[in-house]
Amino acid sequence: MEQEYNIPECTICFATYDNIFRTPLLLPCGHTFCMECLCKMCVFQKELETFCCPMCRAPVIIPLGGIPKLPPNMNIVSQFPSWMGQLQDVWLEGSKLCWKKGYGQTCVTNNQNSVSHYPAQQEDNVIITIYLLGSSPVPFNRPGDLVMISHQPYHQRCNFLFQNYGCVVWIFICCVILLFFMVFFPMYLRF
């Protein structure tokens, strides 16, 4: 049976912090968010560029090595249970967060409000990856899942202005009257 711990949660995703992908990272402004949320937020930004804190909009410079190299919030890390051990080394590869589970290391994950501890097994020395842009890059092979959006022909897109030919006729008559007054009215004033 899983034991519940009072570990704070990320204010973006509301998941409890852990020692791998949801490591609590401290921004210079003093706000803390999990590594995964900050990486998803900055997935298209490069190192040494800035992003805004989601809470106070203060600028934050992305360090060399990306978001995983921001300092952890040690006040929150100190609340972790002892079996969580130390913070794990996570790195960024394009749009993926990666962690190498070494020999004898324990894997920690969280489900809703509880934290689960998985002891070391034969699955050692494995790289665990989280895709920041959705699911893994699997080729799309089910065209039946596509939602078709019909594109209207160009003449139908403009149809909202000219619902019927009467509107077009009135616009034409107004233009002819306006043209008549612009051409002949100045001539009338000369005589």
Short mmCIF file of C-alpha atoms in Angstrom, two decimals:
data_model
loop_
_atom_site.label_atom_id
_atom_site.label_comp_id
_atom_site.label_asym_id
_atom_site.label_seq_id
_atom_site.Cartn_x
_atom_site.Cartn_y
_atom_site.Cartn_z
CA MET A 1 0.00 0.00 0.00
CA GLU A 2 1.30 3.42 -0.93
CA GLN A 3 1.99 5.91 1.78
CA GLU A 4 0.91 9.51 1.18
CA TYR A 5 3.41 12.31 1.69
CA ASN A 6 2.85 16.02 1.99
CA ILE A 7 5.01 17.12 -0.93
CA PRO A 8 4.09 20.46 -2.54
CA GLU A 9 2.83 20.49 -6.10
CA CYS A 10 3.62 22.49 -9.22
CA THR A 11 1.26 25.44 -9.67
CA ILE A 12 1.07 24.82 -13.43
CA CYS A 13 0.28 21.08 -13.71
CA PHE A 14 -0.77 20.45 -10.06
CA ALA A 15 1.38 17.30 -9.91
CA THR A 16 3.54 16.70 -6.85
CA TYR A 17 7.25 17.30 -7.26
CA ASP A 18 9.67 14.38 -7.54
CA ASN A 19 13.43 13.92 -7.93
CA ILE A 20 13.48 13.30 -11.71
CA PHE A 21 11.28 15.04 -14.30
CA ARG A 22 9.19 17.05 -11.86
CA THR A 23 12.13 18.48 -9.95
CA PRO A 24 11.13 21.83 -8.36
CA LEU A 25 13.18 24.51 -10.14
CA LEU A 26 13.65 27.90 -8.53
CA LEU A 27 13.47 30.94 -10.82
CA PRO A 28 15.41 34.15 -9.99
CA CYS A 29 12.13 35.88 -9.09
CA GLY A 30 11.53 33.32 -6.30
CA HIS A 31 8.73 31.29 -7.92
CA THR A 32 9.05 27.51 -8.26
CA PHE A 33 7.72 25.23 -11.02
CA CYS A 34 8.45 21.67 -12.08
CA MET A 35 11.12 20.97 -14.69
CA GLU A 36 8.69 19.33 -17.12
CA CYS A 37 6.31 22.32 -17.19
CA LEU A 38 9.12 24.84 -17.68
CA CYS A 39 10.64 22.68 -20.44
CA LYS A 40 7.27 22.42 -22.21
CA MET A 41 6.88 26.17 -21.94
CA CYS A 42 10.34 26.86 -23.41
CA VAL A 43 10.62 23.97 -25.88
CA PHE A 44 11.20 26.31 -28.85
CA GLN A 45 13.65 28.66 -27.11
CA LYS A 46 17.42 28.36 -27.21
CA GLU A 47 20.03 28.61 -24.48
CA LEU A 48 20.82 32.13 -23.22
CA GLU A 49 17.43 33.37 -24.45
CA THR A 50 14.85 34.61 -21.97
CA PHE A 51 11.36 33.53 -21.05
CA CYS A 52 8.87 35.07 -18.65
CA CYS A 53 7.98 33.61 -15.28
CA PRO A 54 4.44 32.18 -15.58
CA MET A 55 3.48 33.83 -12.30
CA CYS A 56 4.97 37.35 -12.29
CA ARG A 57 6.24 37.73 -15.89
CA ALA A 58 9.82 38.49 -14.71
CA PRO A 59 12.45 37.68 -17.36
CA VAL A 60 14.47 34.48 -16.81
CA ILE A 61 17.59 33.63 -18.82
CA ILE A 62 17.82 29.99 -19.95
CA PRO A 63 21.21 28.69 -18.75
CA LEU A 64 23.68 26.70 -20.82
CA GLY A 65 22.31 23.16 -20.93
CA GLY A 66 18.71 24.36 -20.97
CA ILE A 67 15.97 24.45 -18.37
CA PRO A 68 17.21 21.34 -16.47
CA LYS A 69 20.26 23.38 -15.42
CA LEU A 70 18.19 25.90 -13.44
CA PRO A 71 18.80 25.54 -9.68
CA PRO A 72 16.40 23.32 -7.70
CA ASN A 73 14.38 24.74 -4.82
CA MET A 74 16.14 23.05 -1.91
CA ASN A 75 13.39 24.07 0.55
CA ILE A 76 11.00 21.78 -1.32
CA VAL A 77 13.62 19.08 -1.98
CA SER A 78 14.26 18.87 1.77
CA GLN A 79 10.60 17.80 2.22
CA PHE A 80 11.09 14.71 0.02
CA PRO A 81 11.02 11.34 1.80
CA SER A 82 14.44 9.83 2.47
CA TRP A 83 13.91 6.95 0.03
CA MET A 84 13.69 9.41 -2.85
CA GLY A 85 17.40 9.85 -2.52
CA GLN A 86 19.17 12.61 -4.38
CA LEU A 87 18.06 14.64 -7.37
CA GLN A 88 18.68 12.84 -10.65
CA ASP A 89 20.61 14.21 -13.63
CA VAL A 90 18.11 15.06 -16.37
CA TRP A 91 19.07 16.56 -19.72
CA LEU A 92 17.30 18.00 -22.72
CA GLU A 93 17.63 16.53 -26.22
CA GLY A 94 15.68 18.69 -28.65
CA SER A 95 12.07 18.34 -27.52
CA LYS A 96 12.70 15.43 -25.14
CA LEU A 97 13.61 15.26 -21.45
CA CYS A 98 15.92 12.31 -20.79
CA TRP A 99 17.12 10.51 -17.66
CA LYS A 100 19.45 7.55 -17.49
CA LYS A 101 18.41 5.03 -14.85
CA GLY A 102 21.69 3.60 -13.70
CA TYR A 103 22.50 0.34 -11.99
CA GLY A 104 20.81 0.05 -8.63
CA GLN A 105 19.03 3.43 -8.86
CA THR A 106 15.44 3.70 -7.78
CA CYS A 107 12.79 5.19 -10.00
CA VAL A 108 10.29 7.57 -8.43
CA THR A 109 7.04 8.65 -10.05
CA ASN A 110 3.88 10.30 -8.85
CA ASN A 111 0.25 9.40 -9.40
CA GLN A 112 -2.37 11.98 -8.46
CA ASN A 113 -1.70 12.80 -4.78
CA SER A 114 0.61 9.93 -3.85
CA VAL A 115 4.25 9.24 -4.54
CA SER A 116 5.26 5.73 -5.61
CA HIS A 117 8.66 4.16 -5.12
CA TYR A 118 9.85 1.50 -7.57
CA PRO A 119 12.98 -0.31 -6.38
CA ALA A 120 15.83 -1.24 -8.70
CA GLN A 121 15.10 -4.23 -10.91
CA GLN A 122 16.64 -5.88 -13.93
CA GLU A 123 15.65 -2.79 -16.01
CA ASP A 124 18.89 -1.02 -15.15
CA ASN A 125 20.94 1.33 -17.32
CA VAL A 126 17.91 2.43 -19.34
CA ILE A 127 17.22 5.93 -20.73
CA ILE A 128 13.74 7.11 -19.81
CA THR A 129 12.35 9.85 -22.06
CA ILE A 130 9.46 12.31 -21.85
CA TYR A 131 8.33 13.89 -25.13
CA LEU A 132 7.52 17.55 -24.54
CA LEU A 133 5.48 18.01 -27.72
CA GLY A 134 2.97 15.26 -27.12
CA SER A 135 3.46 11.61 -27.88
CA SER A 136 6.48 9.84 -29.26
CA PRO A 137 7.28 10.33 -32.93
CA VAL A 138 5.29 7.36 -34.22
CA PRO A 139 4.31 7.48 -37.90
CA PHE A 140 0.65 8.29 -38.37
CA ASN A 141 -0.96 5.23 -39.89
CA ARG A 142 -4.64 5.63 -39.07
CA PRO A 143 -6.14 8.12 -41.53
CA GLY A 144 -9.61 7.27 -40.20
CA ASP A 145 -8.76 9.31 -37.10
CA LEU A 146 -8.34 12.50 -39.10
CA VAL A 147 -11.04 15.13 -38.87
CA MET A 148 -11.79 16.52 -42.30
CA ILE A 149 -12.37 20.26 -42.51
CA SER A 150 -14.14 21.28 -45.69
CA HIS A 151 -12.74 24.30 -47.47
CA GLN A 152 -15.27 26.52 -49.16
CA PRO A 153 -14.57 27.77 -52.67
CA TYR A 154 -13.48 31.39 -52.90
CA HIS A 155 -16.81 32.62 -54.30
CA GLN A 156 -18.64 31.12 -51.32
CA ARG A 157 -16.31 32.82 -48.83
CA CYS A 158 -17.26 36.20 -50.26
CA ASN A 159 -20.92 35.27 -50.24
CA PHE A 160 -21.49 36.79 -46.79
CA LEU A 161 -21.12 40.30 -48.30
CA PHE A 162 -23.43 39.67 -51.22
CA GLN A 163 -26.23 37.47 -49.92
CA ASN A 164 -28.35 38.20 -52.96
CA TYR A 165 -28.09 40.06 -56.23
CA GLY A 166 -30.25 42.94 -54.93
CA CYS A 167 -27.39 44.04 -52.65
CA VAL A 168 -24.98 44.03 -55.61
CA VAL A 169 -27.43 46.07 -57.72
CA TRP A 170 -27.82 48.69 -54.95
CA ILE A 171 -24.06 49.02 -54.59
CA PHE A 172 -23.70 49.45 -58.37
CA ILE A 173 -26.45 52.12 -58.50
CA CYS A 174 -24.87 54.06 -55.60
CA CYS A 175 -21.47 54.00 -57.32
CA VAL A 176 -22.94 55.28 -60.61
CA ILE A 177 -24.78 58.13 -58.84
CA LEU A 178 -21.62 59.07 -56.94
CA LEU A 179 -19.58 59.03 -60.15
CA PHE A 180 -22.21 61.14 -61.92
CA PHE A 181 -22.07 63.83 -59.24
CA MET A 182 -18.27 63.80 -59.13
CA VAL A 183 -18.00 64.33 -62.91
CA PHE A 184 -20.97 66.52 -63.84
CA PHE A 185 -21.61 68.59 -60.70
CA PRO A 186 -18.33 70.61 -61.02
CA MET A 187 -19.23 71.33 -64.68
CA TYR A 188 -22.68 72.56 -63.63
CA LEU A 189 -21.10 75.01 -61.19
CA ARG A 190 -18.94 76.58 -63.97
CA PHE A 191 -21.90 77.72 -66.06
#
